[in-house]
mmCIF file of C-alpha atoms and ligand atoms in Angstrom:
data_model
loop_
_atom_site.group_PDB
_atom_site.id
_atom_site.type_symbol
_atom_site.label_atom_id
_atom_site.label_comp_id
_atom_site.label_asym_id
_atom_site.label_seq_id
_atom_site.Cartn_x
_atom_site.Cartn_y
_atom_site.Cartn_z
ATOM 1 C CA MET A 2 -51.037 -4.124 32.359
ATOM 2 C CA PHE A 3 -52.435 -1.732 34.975
ATOM 3 C CA VAL A 4 -50.043 -1.245 37.912
ATOM 4 C CA THR A 5 -50.565 1.443 40.515
ATOM 5 C CA ARG A 6 -49.235 2.210 43.978
ATOM 6 C CA PHE A 7 -49.961 3.942 47.255
ATOM 7 C CA ALA A 8 -46.756 5.558 48.494
ATOM 8 C CA PRO A 9 -47.049 6.943 52.029
ATOM 9 C CA SER A 10 -44.199 8.322 54.114
ATOM 10 C CA PRO A 11 -44.100 6.678 57.572
ATOM 11 C CA THR A 12 -43.803 9.987 59.397
ATOM 12 C CA GLY A 13 -47.178 10.060 61.153
ATOM 13 C CA PRO A 14 -50.595 8.431 61.272
ATOM 14 C CA LEU A 15 -52.532 7.852 58.055
ATOM 15 C CA HIS A 16 -55.674 9.975 57.978
ATOM 16 C CA LEU A 17 -58.905 10.083 55.975
ATOM 17 C CA GLY A 18 -57.116 11.566 52.958
ATOM 18 C CA HIS A 19 -54.726 8.608 52.863
ATOM 19 C CA ALA A 20 -57.636 6.184 53.246
ATOM 20 C CA TYR A 21 -59.332 7.768 50.233
ATOM 21 C CA SER A 22 -56.147 7.681 48.128
ATOM 22 C CA ALA A 23 -55.255 4.091 49.005
ATOM 23 C CA CYS A 24 -58.804 2.731 48.542
ATOM 24 C CA LEU A 25 -59.236 4.595 45.248
ATOM 25 C CA ALA A 26 -55.936 3.234 43.855
ATOM 26 C CA HIS A 27 -56.773 -0.243 45.116
ATOM 27 C CA ASP A 28 -60.300 -0.166 43.591
ATOM 28 C CA MET A 29 -59.072 1.182 40.252
ATOM 29 C CA ALA A 30 -56.454 -1.594 40.048
ATOM 30 C CA ARG A 31 -59.049 -4.222 40.960
ATOM 31 C CA ASP A 32 -61.545 -2.917 38.374
ATOM 32 C CA ALA A 33 -58.817 -2.951 35.698
ATOM 33 C CA GLY A 34 -57.670 -6.463 36.659
ATOM 34 C CA GLY A 35 -54.314 -4.927 37.593
ATOM 35 C CA THR A 36 -51.978 -4.719 40.571
ATOM 36 C CA PHE A 37 -52.000 -2.437 43.611
ATOM 37 C CA LEU A 38 -48.604 -1.898 45.258
ATOM 38 C CA LEU A 39 -47.623 -0.364 48.572
ATOM 39 C CA ARG A 40 -44.359 1.599 48.577
ATOM 40 C CA ILE A 41 -42.859 2.997 51.752
ATOM 41 C CA GLU A 42 -41.379 6.442 51.041
ATOM 42 C CA ASP A 43 -39.028 6.528 54.006
ATOM 43 C CA ILE A 44 -36.290 8.410 52.210
ATOM 44 C CA ASP A 45 -36.117 10.981 55.015
ATOM 45 C CA GLN A 46 -34.713 8.714 57.695
ATOM 46 C CA SER A 47 -34.642 11.551 60.211
ATOM 47 C CA ARG A 48 -38.465 11.573 60.193
ATOM 48 C CA ALA A 49 -39.457 7.987 59.292
ATOM 49 C CA ARG A 50 -40.310 5.652 62.219
ATOM 50 C CA PRO A 51 -40.824 1.858 62.152
ATOM 51 C CA GLU A 52 -43.888 2.228 64.366
ATOM 52 C CA TRP A 53 -45.579 4.429 61.752
ATOM 53 C CA GLU A 54 -44.764 1.867 59.080
ATOM 54 C CA ALA A 55 -46.340 -0.874 61.223
ATOM 55 C CA GLN A 56 -49.385 1.348 61.673
ATOM 56 C CA ILE A 57 -49.671 1.831 57.883
ATOM 57 C CA ASP A 58 -49.745 -1.938 57.489
ATOM 58 C CA THR A 59 -52.433 -2.334 60.158
ATOM 59 C CA ASP A 60 -54.592 0.537 58.840
ATOM 60 C CA LEU A 61 -54.517 -0.593 55.202
ATOM 61 C CA HIS A 62 -55.231 -4.225 56.042
ATOM 62 C CA TRP A 63 -58.108 -3.112 58.268
ATOM 63 C CA LEU A 64 -59.497 -1.212 55.258
ATOM 64 C CA GLY A 65 -59.474 -4.538 53.397
ATOM 65 C CA LEU A 66 -56.566 -3.749 51.084
ATOM 66 C CA ASP A 67 -53.965 -6.268 49.986
ATOM 67 C CA TRP A 68 -50.706 -5.951 48.089
ATOM 68 C CA PRO A 69 -47.737 -8.084 47.061
ATOM 69 C CA THR A 70 -44.869 -8.395 49.534
ATOM 70 C CA PRO A 71 -42.089 -7.603 50.224
ATOM 71 C CA VAL A 72 -42.857 -3.926 49.808
ATOM 72 C CA LEU A 73 -40.321 -1.542 48.325
ATOM 73 C CA ARG A 74 -38.686 0.768 50.866
ATOM 74 C CA GLN A 75 -37.007 3.879 49.521
ATOM 75 C CA SER A 76 -34.404 3.761 52.299
ATOM 76 C CA GLU A 77 -33.018 0.636 50.571
ATOM 77 C CA ARG A 78 -32.831 2.196 47.118
ATOM 78 C CA SER A 79 -30.078 4.835 47.344
ATOM 79 C CA ASP A 80 -27.906 3.005 44.786
ATOM 80 C CA ALA A 81 -30.650 3.329 42.179
ATOM 81 C CA TYR A 82 -31.097 7.046 42.941
ATOM 82 C CA LEU A 83 -27.346 7.644 42.746
ATOM 83 C CA ALA A 84 -27.192 5.833 39.392
ATOM 84 C CA ALA A 85 -29.944 8.130 38.070
ATOM 85 C CA LEU A 86 -28.087 11.130 39.448
ATOM 86 C CA ASP A 87 -24.893 9.987 37.698
ATOM 87 C CA LYS A 88 -26.780 9.795 34.437
ATOM 88 C CA LEU A 89 -27.968 13.389 34.793
ATOM 89 C CA THR A 90 -24.447 14.444 35.775
ATOM 90 C CA ALA A 91 -23.040 12.758 32.659
ATOM 91 C CA LEU A 92 -25.459 14.899 30.642
ATOM 92 C CA GLY A 93 -23.969 18.003 32.314
ATOM 93 C CA LEU A 94 -27.237 18.808 34.066
ATOM 94 C CA THR A 95 -26.283 18.832 37.746
ATOM 95 C CA TYR A 96 -24.446 21.163 40.102
ATOM 96 C CA PRO A 97 -23.648 21.215 43.820
ATOM 97 C CA CYS A 98 -25.374 23.833 45.948
ATOM 98 C CA GLN A 99 -24.386 24.971 49.411
ATOM 99 C CA CYS A 100 -27.167 27.506 49.933
ATOM 100 C CA ARG A 101 -29.168 27.179 53.111
ATOM 101 C CA ARG A 102 -32.758 28.296 53.389
ATOM 102 C CA ALA A 103 -31.743 31.705 54.781
ATOM 103 C CA ASP A 104 -29.304 32.264 51.859
ATOM 104 C CA ILE A 105 -32.076 31.472 49.382
ATOM 105 C CA GLU A 106 -34.521 33.819 51.115
ATOM 106 C CA ALA A 107 -31.922 36.575 51.127
ATOM 107 C CA ALA A 108 -30.987 36.094 47.459
ATOM 108 C CA ALA A 109 -34.564 35.757 46.241
ATOM 109 C CA GLY A 110 -35.077 39.520 45.957
ATOM 110 C CA ALA A 111 -38.355 41.386 45.823
ATOM 111 C CA PRO A 112 -41.304 39.608 44.213
ATOM 112 C CA GLN A 113 -41.930 40.592 40.595
ATOM 113 C CA GLU A 114 -45.341 40.684 39.073
ATOM 114 C CA GLY A 115 -46.198 37.590 37.062
ATOM 115 C CA VAL A 116 -43.092 35.671 38.215
ATOM 116 C CA PRO A 117 -43.946 32.864 40.666
ATOM 117 C CA GLN A 118 -41.915 32.737 43.878
ATOM 118 C CA PHE A 119 -42.840 29.181 44.827
ATOM 119 C CA GLY A 120 -43.031 25.987 42.796
ATOM 120 C CA PRO A 121 -43.506 22.287 43.561
ATOM 121 C CA ASP A 122 -40.012 22.245 45.097
ATOM 122 C CA GLY A 123 -40.655 25.168 47.453
ATOM 123 C CA ARG A 124 -39.150 28.602 46.933
ATOM 124 C CA ILE A 125 -37.798 28.892 43.414
ATOM 125 C CA TYR A 126 -34.026 28.777 43.683
ATOM 126 C CA PRO A 127 -32.347 32.005 42.536
ATOM 127 C CA GLY A 128 -29.446 30.123 40.920
ATOM 128 C CA THR A 129 -26.626 31.331 43.182
ATOM 129 C CA CYS A 130 -24.545 28.130 42.819
ATOM 130 C CA ARG A 131 -25.496 27.340 39.201
ATOM 131 C CA GLY A 132 -21.990 27.999 37.880
ATOM 132 C CA ARG A 133 -20.291 25.525 40.231
ATOM 133 C CA PRO A 134 -18.909 22.320 38.670
ATOM 134 C CA MET A 135 -19.638 18.909 40.231
ATOM 135 C CA SER A 136 -15.901 18.557 40.979
ATOM 136 C CA ASP A 137 -16.370 21.375 43.499
ATOM 137 C CA ARG A 138 -18.885 19.329 45.499
ATOM 138 C CA GLY A 139 -18.542 19.494 49.275
ATOM 139 C CA PRO A 140 -19.890 16.992 51.838
ATOM 140 C CA ASP A 141 -22.710 19.303 52.924
ATOM 141 C CA ASP A 142 -23.863 20.266 49.434
ATOM 142 C CA VAL A 143 -27.173 19.293 47.877
ATOM 143 C CA ILE A 144 -27.276 18.499 44.153
ATOM 144 C CA ARG A 145 -29.601 20.454 41.860
ATOM 145 C CA LEU A 146 -30.826 20.018 38.312
ATOM 146 C CA ASN A 147 -29.890 22.813 35.914
ATOM 147 C CA MET A 148 -33.340 23.280 34.389
ATOM 148 C CA THR A 149 -32.201 25.806 31.771
ATOM 149 C CA ARG A 150 -29.720 23.305 30.379
ATOM 150 C CA ALA A 151 -32.209 20.441 30.627
ATOM 151 C CA ALA A 152 -34.721 22.505 28.638
ATOM 152 C CA GLN A 153 -32.151 22.887 25.868
ATOM 153 C CA LEU A 154 -31.987 19.081 25.495
ATOM 154 C CA LEU A 155 -35.714 18.426 25.529
ATOM 155 C CA PRO A 156 -38.560 18.888 23.067
ATOM 156 C CA GLU A 157 -42.044 19.788 24.251
ATOM 157 C CA LEU A 158 -43.401 16.865 26.298
ATOM 158 C CA THR A 159 -46.849 15.520 27.095
ATOM 159 C CA PHE A 160 -48.597 13.460 29.730
ATOM 160 C CA THR A 161 -52.103 12.093 30.073
ATOM 161 C CA GLU A 162 -54.208 12.897 33.111
ATOM 162 C CA THR A 163 -57.382 10.968 33.902
ATOM 163 C CA GLY A 164 -58.291 12.577 37.248
ATOM 164 C CA PRO A 165 -61.542 14.543 37.490
ATOM 165 C CA LEU A 166 -59.963 17.964 38.078
ATOM 166 C CA HIS A 167 -57.567 18.176 35.122
ATOM 167 C CA ALA A 168 -58.568 15.340 32.764
ATOM 168 C CA GLY A 169 -56.963 15.439 29.323
ATOM 169 C CA ASP A 170 -53.623 15.532 27.562
ATOM 170 C CA HIS A 171 -51.234 18.097 29.011
ATOM 171 C CA ARG A 172 -48.315 19.726 27.273
ATOM 172 C CA VAL A 173 -45.129 20.368 29.233
ATOM 173 C CA SER A 174 -42.814 23.070 27.992
ATOM 174 C CA PRO A 175 -39.442 22.404 29.689
ATOM 175 C CA LEU A 176 -38.446 26.039 29.088
ATOM 176 C CA ALA A 177 -41.490 27.251 31.031
ATOM 177 C CA LEU A 178 -40.325 25.137 33.983
ATOM 178 C CA VAL A 179 -37.259 27.372 34.347
ATOM 179 C CA ASP A 180 -39.651 29.987 35.801
ATOM 180 C CA THR A 181 -42.310 27.800 37.412
ATOM 181 C CA VAL A 182 -40.062 25.145 39.015
ATOM 182 C CA GLY A 183 -36.504 26.459 38.846
ATOM 183 C CA ASP A 184 -33.583 24.150 39.630
ATOM 184 C CA PRO A 185 -35.040 21.382 41.848
ATOM 185 C CA ILE A 186 -33.011 19.410 44.380
ATOM 186 C CA LEU A 187 -32.104 15.892 43.216
ATOM 187 C CA LEU A 188 -30.057 14.839 46.218
ATOM 188 C CA ARG A 189 -30.745 16.203 49.684
ATOM 189 C CA ARG A 190 -28.291 16.390 52.556
ATOM 190 C CA GLY A 191 -28.138 13.074 54.399
ATOM 191 C CA MET A 192 -30.647 11.361 52.081
ATOM 192 C CA GLY A 193 -30.391 8.843 49.251
ATOM 193 C CA GLY A 194 -32.181 11.165 46.820
ATOM 194 C CA SER A 195 -34.923 13.785 46.769
ATOM 195 C CA TYR A 196 -38.638 13.046 46.549
ATOM 196 C CA HIS A 197 -38.794 14.052 42.875
ATOM 197 C CA LEU A 198 -35.869 11.869 41.822
ATOM 198 C CA SER A 199 -36.817 8.824 43.896
ATOM 199 C CA VAL A 200 -40.467 8.844 42.877
ATOM 200 C CA VAL A 201 -39.722 8.723 39.131
ATOM 201 C CA VAL A 202 -36.978 6.107 39.537
ATOM 202 C CA ASP A 203 -39.221 3.874 41.659
ATOM 203 C CA ASP A 204 -42.357 4.255 39.546
ATOM 204 C CA ALA A 205 -40.335 3.036 36.549
ATOM 205 C CA HIS A 206 -38.604 0.293 38.551
ATOM 206 C CA GLN A 207 -41.975 -1.028 39.719
ATOM 207 C CA SER A 208 -43.529 -0.719 36.211
ATOM 208 C CA VAL A 209 -46.189 1.627 37.553
ATOM 209 C CA SER A 210 -48.503 2.366 34.623
ATOM 210 C CA HIS A 211 -50.929 4.643 36.513
ATOM 211 C CA VAL A 212 -49.897 7.083 39.243
ATOM 212 C CA ILE A 213 -52.921 7.777 41.461
ATOM 213 C CA ARG A 214 -52.301 10.470 44.080
ATOM 214 C CA GLY A 215 -53.671 13.673 45.581
ATOM 215 C CA ALA A 216 -54.288 16.826 43.549
ATOM 216 C CA ASP A 217 -51.623 18.630 45.603
ATOM 217 C CA LEU A 218 -49.006 16.806 43.486
ATOM 218 C CA PHE A 219 -50.463 17.802 40.107
ATOM 219 C CA ASP A 220 -48.073 20.777 39.874
ATOM 220 C CA ALA A 221 -45.076 18.483 40.426
ATOM 221 C CA THR A 222 -46.030 16.276 37.473
ATOM 222 C CA PRO A 223 -44.382 18.374 34.705
ATOM 223 C CA LEU A 224 -41.112 18.114 36.645
ATOM 224 C CA HIS A 225 -41.573 14.350 36.957
ATOM 225 C CA VAL A 226 -42.165 14.082 33.195
ATOM 226 C CA VAL A 227 -38.960 16.063 32.552
ATOM 227 C CA LEU A 228 -36.969 13.729 34.827
ATOM 228 C CA GLN A 229 -38.517 10.615 33.257
ATOM 229 C CA THR A 230 -37.590 11.831 29.787
ATOM 230 C CA LEU A 231 -34.027 12.777 30.743
ATOM 231 C CA LEU A 232 -33.592 9.350 32.365
ATOM 232 C CA ASP A 233 -35.209 7.430 29.467
ATOM 233 C CA LEU A 234 -38.006 6.193 31.732
ATOM 234 C CA PRO A 235 -41.594 5.659 30.590
ATOM 235 C CA VAL A 236 -44.144 8.353 31.453
ATOM 236 C CA PRO A 237 -47.092 6.742 33.291
ATOM 237 C CA VAL A 238 -50.705 7.916 33.074
ATOM 238 C CA TYR A 239 -51.515 10.295 35.952
ATOM 239 C CA HIS A 240 -54.697 10.469 37.995
ATOM 240 C CA HIS A 241 -54.802 13.229 40.610
ATOM 241 C CA HIS A 242 -57.796 12.936 42.886
ATOM 242 C CA ARG A 243 -59.631 15.483 45.010
ATOM 243 C CA LEU A 244 -58.296 16.130 48.492
ATOM 244 C CA ILE A 245 -60.229 15.297 51.624
ATOM 245 C CA ARG A 246 -60.691 18.473 53.643
ATOM 246 C CA ASP A 247 -61.585 19.197 57.255
ATOM 247 C CA ASP A 248 -64.710 21.058 58.346
ATOM 248 C CA THR A 249 -63.031 24.414 57.722
ATOM 249 C CA GLY A 250 -62.029 23.450 54.161
ATOM 250 C CA ARG A 251 -58.341 22.883 54.918
ATOM 251 C CA ARG A 252 -56.650 19.783 53.553
ATOM 252 C CA LEU A 253 -55.730 17.227 56.157
ATOM 253 C CA ALA A 254 -52.164 17.014 57.400
ATOM 254 C CA LYS A 255 -50.252 14.338 59.279
ATOM 255 C CA ARG A 256 -50.794 16.255 62.497
ATOM 256 C CA ASP A 257 -54.590 15.895 62.151
ATOM 257 C CA ASP A 258 -54.590 13.035 64.639
ATOM 258 C CA ALA A 259 -58.327 13.484 65.160
ATOM 259 C CA ARG A 260 -58.869 12.211 61.621
ATOM 260 C CA ALA A 261 -56.393 9.340 61.834
ATOM 261 C CA ILE A 262 -57.766 6.051 60.496
ATOM 262 C CA ALA A 263 -56.742 4.379 63.765
ATOM 263 C CA ARG A 264 -58.897 6.803 65.743
ATOM 264 C CA TYR A 265 -62.025 5.984 63.725
ATOM 265 C CA ARG A 266 -61.271 2.278 64.118
ATOM 266 C CA GLU A 267 -60.919 2.647 67.899
ATOM 267 C CA ASP A 268 -64.186 4.566 67.976
ATOM 268 C CA GLY A 269 -65.932 1.533 66.459
ATOM 269 C CA MET A 270 -66.385 2.647 62.850
ATOM 270 C CA THR A 271 -66.366 -0.119 60.233
ATOM 271 C CA PRO A 272 -64.213 0.019 57.086
ATOM 272 C CA ALA A 273 -67.414 0.307 55.004
ATOM 273 C CA GLN A 274 -68.534 3.321 57.037
ATOM 274 C CA LEU A 275 -65.120 4.935 56.662
ATOM 275 C CA ARG A 276 -65.244 4.443 52.891
ATOM 276 C CA GLN A 277 -68.642 6.097 52.891
ATOM 277 C CA LEU A 278 -67.338 8.986 54.943
ATOM 278 C CA VAL A 279 -64.738 9.829 52.293
ATOM 279 C CA GLY A 280 -67.227 9.406 49.456
ATOM 280 C CA LEU A 281 -66.222 6.037 48.046
HETATM 281 N N1 LIG B 8 -44.869 10.012 49.573
HETATM 282 C C1 LIG B 8 -45.763 11.014 49.045
HETATM 283 C C2 LIG B 8 -46.706 11.491 50.136
HETATM 284 O O1 LIG B 8 -46.830 10.841 51.164
HETATM 285 C C3 LIG B 8 -46.583 10.515 47.867
HETATM 286 C C4 LIG B 8 -45.853 10.638 46.606
HETATM 287 C C5 LIG B 8 -46.592 10.222 45.349
HETATM 288 O O2 LIG B 8 -47.655 9.589 45.420
HETATM 289 O O3 LIG B 8 -46.053 10.519 44.283
HETATM 290 O O4 LIG B 8 -47.315 12.522 49.955
#
């Protein structure tokens, strides 16, 4: 059974890039006789707004998309994320971290040739708190995954990619992720989980068989496969699509109000014309 999802964060207007992603996922599900789901990734409650969620609903319906309701909201799923976190803790793979961004910058040291400084979770964490036990956890701490220890538990992993840019079977060496990802955050301050943890828990919970999303998340996929394997969750097929760029070649961001779907609608464009604009 083919199940896919579009998973926007309600932190701003959907733009042309979102329209492309949502329509592509919807069309692929339709062509496969499968299901297209909408998931609201409102895990960061300090940035999510109900009015943006309402706008997502309006924009996607205007584009002609339909999905089963009620939709899953990540803000209602913290128990599931905490259960996953407990499982990783029981495996001895988590530690509390009190480092703030400035501490991490200061501890990062000078760049070394051939060693990446940034990964899919931002600046690669230098490991300052890695020796702290979970019993030492303070109220302001984040929780991180000890990737070195995780790599010791895991064999080499694989995932299948069907997107045009990286199509094929990909090998994931968990040991290589120690350098390219580092120790990612699993639980952020004031949130029910981190993006990486919540996305793998929810994709499994919703039986998502095909993850269709922008190419900017391709580099996060090895980390997602590691988390899925540690949590005994199935690894879906991945399809990372090209990104829609502005006239200067930059990828669109939430602040690109000029390319918001709502703006094109107000200017009188039809959904068919908008699809054409993004190359669908
Ligand atoms: N919520 C993410 C975003 O808006 C998408 C995550 C995903 O598709 O895995 O970029």
